[in-house]
């Protein structure tokens, strides 16, 4: 490989950047400076970042040990994960002025592996949304066409990766918030098993559903990041105390003989025909690599969206009670009493989607409605989990589109329920606590431009190595991951 | 405010300590009525004998010992108002 010029550097993936750093052909400081130039040139159009701190990053980079697993690799962080000394806005006005007094465990682990956080990416406010349009602070655009959304809620992270404004990023996924923007932006994203990655320092949206995971250009890069961030954490009582395999070492295993399930309930009306065509081709491709394809059934699929929007909003209503204008962030001026302080601080600080979800969540937990909504939804959730457990006795992984649609135009989808229904393929994985990955599998031609399509693979709990292996085999046998958006 | 569901947005917003304008309450009422109508479908599911536990419940204990944590100064570093090492709030007792 010829040494890249400073202009080409940002287009590298983590694995290639790592070999250049280790051969001392470039220095970590040069990498940060090249990335800075790229971001300053491109981000006014894309809007992926909410805050950047290149000075601190450059100082840290100059001391980084490139022999470490992620030594000298800059990493973008969704602005809902605490990075010591940096803002953490959650895309909300209510956290204006807040600076994190500590590192999330995932950040500590990345630093221990040598990675360098340098910027915080945009998101739907408190990760509530599927387009990043709910950010109260900034509009993020899809690098494949700037009139379109990047998906969400980790839209800033996915757009940054697609536009070569980051080598790797962290996102968080509560109902598809890593996988769906990865699909919309043509990059790779993993939602790990519930408990695989510590949630300590991730601002809580729905505590039984949230997971931190990587957004990257390639499957190998996602495996590299997973190696660094997975594992038990005494600060998160829901984190699993299970050994972490080497996700990179398992990538090249043969997929011959693996059984992949096609849930028949995922063949829904309303799926974009171009998405269907791309998924059919991906299934054929996996079959030609030696995987056996079998039809399976997840009969509770049609209830997943309803169950999710009851449980996620219930948990959000409790978690977001902490934003009361007392300990951090925005506070209403001159409150006449403490109720006025709460009521006006939250009125002024939260955007419409967050208010809607807090109200819905408060309602489903309220006296007289708890049993009919929240408790019943938890029981249906258990049936959803059993559906998956049963299917994973027959197959090694499940295949589906990541989203039934491709990136839509900014402002095109105003109705909350219609937005929720498009989460149909990603939501059940969070409810069941299993893992999932989205990997690029083609393009739709829309209005004369290309929009990426994502293939989703779902694996049973703690089977990240398996879905990474299948995603890697697929990726390596296609060229989709090499396509770059027209933005230059 | 009457909608098509039992939800009274203005009342629940008070419980949730969020002030809403009348227009906001009206818009949310319509949107959330639609979401709740959709959510009715979970009533079709037979959940007889099903426990509402998804993640395996387990207890996690730690030693009851002191450890390094935020200093008072760090904990107050983001406070909108503070004095004498404490958060300042409007008077809450008469």
Tab-separated table of C-alpha atoms in Angstrom, chain A residues 97-99 101-102 194 200 208 235 237-240 302-303 305-307 309-310 325-331 335 337-344 346-347 350 352 355-356 358-360 362-364 366 369 372-373 375-383 385-386 414 416-417 420-421 430-433, chain B residues 5-21 24-25 27-32 34-56 58-62 67-70 74-82 87-92:
chain	number	residue	atom	x	y	z
A	97	UNK	CA	-23.832	23.962	29.692
A	98	UNK	CA	-23.372	20.494	31.235
A	99	UNK	CA	-19.839	19.102	31.166
A	101	UNK	CA	-17.390	15.034	35.297
A	102	UNK	CA	-16.433	11.427	34.422
A	194	UNK	CA	-28.218	-6.602	26.536
A	200	UNK	CA	-22.482	3.144	32.995
A	208	UNK	CA	-33.951	-2.520	29.982
A	235	UNK	CA	-20.723	-0.069	37.941
A	237	UNK	CA	-25.439	-4.278	37.722
A	238	UNK	CA	-27.057	-5.433	34.451
A	239	UNK	CA	-23.733	-6.002	32.715
A	240	UNK	CA	-23.017	-9.683	32.132
A	302	UNK	CA	-46.950	-7.831	14.944
A	303	UNK	CA	-47.073	-6.823	18.629
A	305	UNK	CA	-43.903	-2.039	18.051
A	306	UNK	CA	-46.842	-1.627	20.455
A	307	UNK	CA	-44.977	-3.410	23.272
A	309	UNK	CA	-43.613	2.052	22.747
A	310	UNK	CA	-45.268	1.122	26.051
A	325	UNK	CA	-33.284	21.986	36.954
A	326	UNK	CA	-31.648	21.244	40.301
A	327	UNK	CA	-28.359	19.412	39.744
A	328	UNK	CA	-27.369	20.184	36.166
A	329	UNK	CA	-28.431	21.795	32.933
A	330	UNK	CA	-31.161	24.301	32.240
A	331	UNK	CA	-33.153	25.915	35.065
A	335	UNK	CA	-39.380	30.057	39.899
A	337	UNK	CA	-41.923	27.545	44.053
A	338	UNK	CA	-40.452	24.136	43.442
A	339	UNK	CA	-43.360	22.888	41.268
A	340	UNK	CA	-43.015	25.954	39.086
A	341	UNK	CA	-39.287	25.229	38.874
A	342	UNK	CA	-39.915	21.657	37.652
A	343	UNK	CA	-42.824	22.467	35.339
A	344	UNK	CA	-41.182	25.361	33.534
A	346	UNK	CA	-39.048	20.778	31.719
A	347	UNK	CA	-41.391	22.782	29.468
A	350	UNK	CA	-37.546	19.269	26.481
A	352	UNK	CA	-41.976	17.769	21.607
A	355	UNK	CA	-42.579	15.461	26.115
A	356	UNK	CA	-44.870	13.103	24.176
A	358	UNK	CA	-42.765	11.159	28.978
A	359	UNK	CA	-46.538	11.747	28.949
A	360	UNK	CA	-47.277	8.383	27.321
A	362	UNK	CA	-46.376	8.353	32.772
A	363	UNK	CA	-49.838	7.339	31.581
A	364	UNK	CA	-49.074	3.626	31.052
A	366	UNK	CA	-50.379	5.429	36.208
A	369	UNK	CA	-53.701	1.695	33.574
A	372	UNK	CA	-53.627	-3.005	31.074
A	373	UNK	CA	-50.608	-1.428	29.430
A	375	UNK	CA	-47.734	-5.184	32.881
A	376	UNK	CA	-49.432	-6.682	29.845
A	377	UNK	CA	-46.708	-5.337	27.562
A	378	UNK	CA	-44.059	-6.973	29.776
A	379	UNK	CA	-45.869	-10.303	29.437
A	380	UNK	CA	-46.104	-10.000	25.662
A	381	UNK	CA	-42.412	-9.092	25.725
A	382	UNK	CA	-41.724	-12.417	27.436
A	383	UNK	CA	-43.588	-14.163	24.584
A	385	UNK	CA	-38.325	-13.450	23.887
A	386	UNK	CA	-39.604	-17.038	23.803
A	414	UNK	CA	-44.238	14.237	10.588
A	416	UNK	CA	-45.108	10.000	15.283
A	417	UNK	CA	-46.978	6.690	14.814
A	420	UNK	CA	-42.588	4.299	15.062
A	421	UNK	CA	-43.971	1.670	12.652
A	430	UNK	CA	-33.990	-4.953	22.077
A	431	UNK	CA	-37.141	-6.403	23.623
A	432	UNK	CA	-35.624	-9.902	23.562
A	433	UNK	CA	-32.160	-8.711	24.659
B	5	UNK	CA	-58.684	7.208	24.643
B	6	UNK	CA	-58.828	7.492	28.450
B	7	UNK	CA	-55.639	9.524	28.362
B	8	UNK	CA	-56.045	13.109	29.577
B	9	UNK	CA	-52.855	14.769	28.373
B	10	UNK	CA	-53.219	17.908	30.476
B	11	UNK	CA	-53.690	15.870	33.672
B	12	UNK	CA	-50.816	13.449	32.958
B	13	UNK	CA	-48.511	16.350	32.036
B	14	UNK	CA	-49.117	17.764	35.516
B	15	UNK	CA	-48.195	14.391	37.047
B	16	UNK	CA	-45.037	14.376	34.911
B	17	UNK	CA	-44.221	17.975	35.988
B	18	UNK	CA	-44.200	19.347	32.452
B	19	UNK	CA	-46.088	22.573	31.751
B	20	UNK	CA	-47.814	22.474	28.364
B	21	UNK	CA	-49.493	25.192	26.333
B	24	UNK	CA	-49.327	21.531	22.685
B	25	UNK	CA	-51.799	19.591	24.844
B	27	UNK	CA	-51.660	18.233	19.450
B	28	UNK	CA	-50.267	15.597	21.835
B	29	UNK	CA	-53.791	14.411	22.690
B	30	UNK	CA	-54.494	13.658	19.031
B	31	UNK	CA	-51.110	12.038	18.384
B	32	UNK	CA	-51.112	9.923	21.554
B	34	UNK	CA	-53.563	7.378	17.732
B	35	UNK	CA	-50.587	5.637	19.402
B	36	UNK	CA	-52.838	4.202	22.147
B	37	UNK	CA	-55.373	3.010	19.585
B	38	UNK	CA	-52.549	1.169	17.843
B	39	UNK	CA	-51.310	-0.217	21.195
B	40	UNK	CA	-54.751	-1.787	21.794
B	41	UNK	CA	-53.549	-4.732	19.728
B	42	UNK	CA	-51.625	-6.143	22.702
B	43	UNK	CA	-55.025	-6.980	24.216
B	44	UNK	CA	-55.437	-9.675	21.552
B	45	UNK	CA	-52.542	-11.698	22.959
B	46	UNK	CA	-53.245	-14.560	25.352
B	47	UNK	CA	-50.876	-13.976	28.282
B	48	UNK	CA	-52.434	-16.472	30.694
B	49	UNK	CA	-49.760	-17.878	32.993
B	50	UNK	CA	-46.965	-15.731	31.534
B	51	UNK	CA	-44.536	-14.023	33.913
B	52	UNK	CA	-43.485	-10.479	33.162
B	53	UNK	CA	-39.775	-11.133	33.420
B	54	UNK	CA	-37.566	-10.918	30.406
B	55	UNK	CA	-34.022	-10.513	31.611
B	56	UNK	CA	-33.097	-13.239	34.107
B	58	UNK	CA	-30.347	-11.767	39.650
B	59	UNK	CA	-29.099	-9.839	42.645
B	60	UNK	CA	-25.835	-7.983	42.497
B	61	UNK	CA	-24.133	-7.101	45.738
B	62	UNK	CA	-20.959	-5.266	46.510
B	67	UNK	CA	-14.625	3.952	47.441
B	68	UNK	CA	-13.403	6.839	45.323
B	69	UNK	CA	-16.293	8.810	43.957
B	70	UNK	CA	-17.200	12.386	43.097
B	74	UNK	CA	-17.318	17.703	41.273
B	75	UNK	CA	-20.917	16.817	42.084
B	76	UNK	CA	-21.798	20.511	42.208
B	77	UNK	CA	-19.776	21.439	39.134
B	78	UNK	CA	-22.865	21.520	36.872
B	79	UNK	CA	-25.365	22.970	39.361
B	80	UNK	CA	-27.375	25.925	38.017
B	81	UNK	CA	-27.328	27.373	41.562
B	82	UNK	CA	-25.253	26.376	44.566
B	87	UNK	CA	-27.686	22.745	45.652
B	88	UNK	CA	-29.979	25.751	45.982
B	89	UNK	CA	-33.714	25.260	45.291
B	90	UNK	CA	-36.817	27.363	45.984
B	91	UNK	CA	-38.137	27.078	49.521
B	92	UNK	CA	-40.095	23.808	49.926
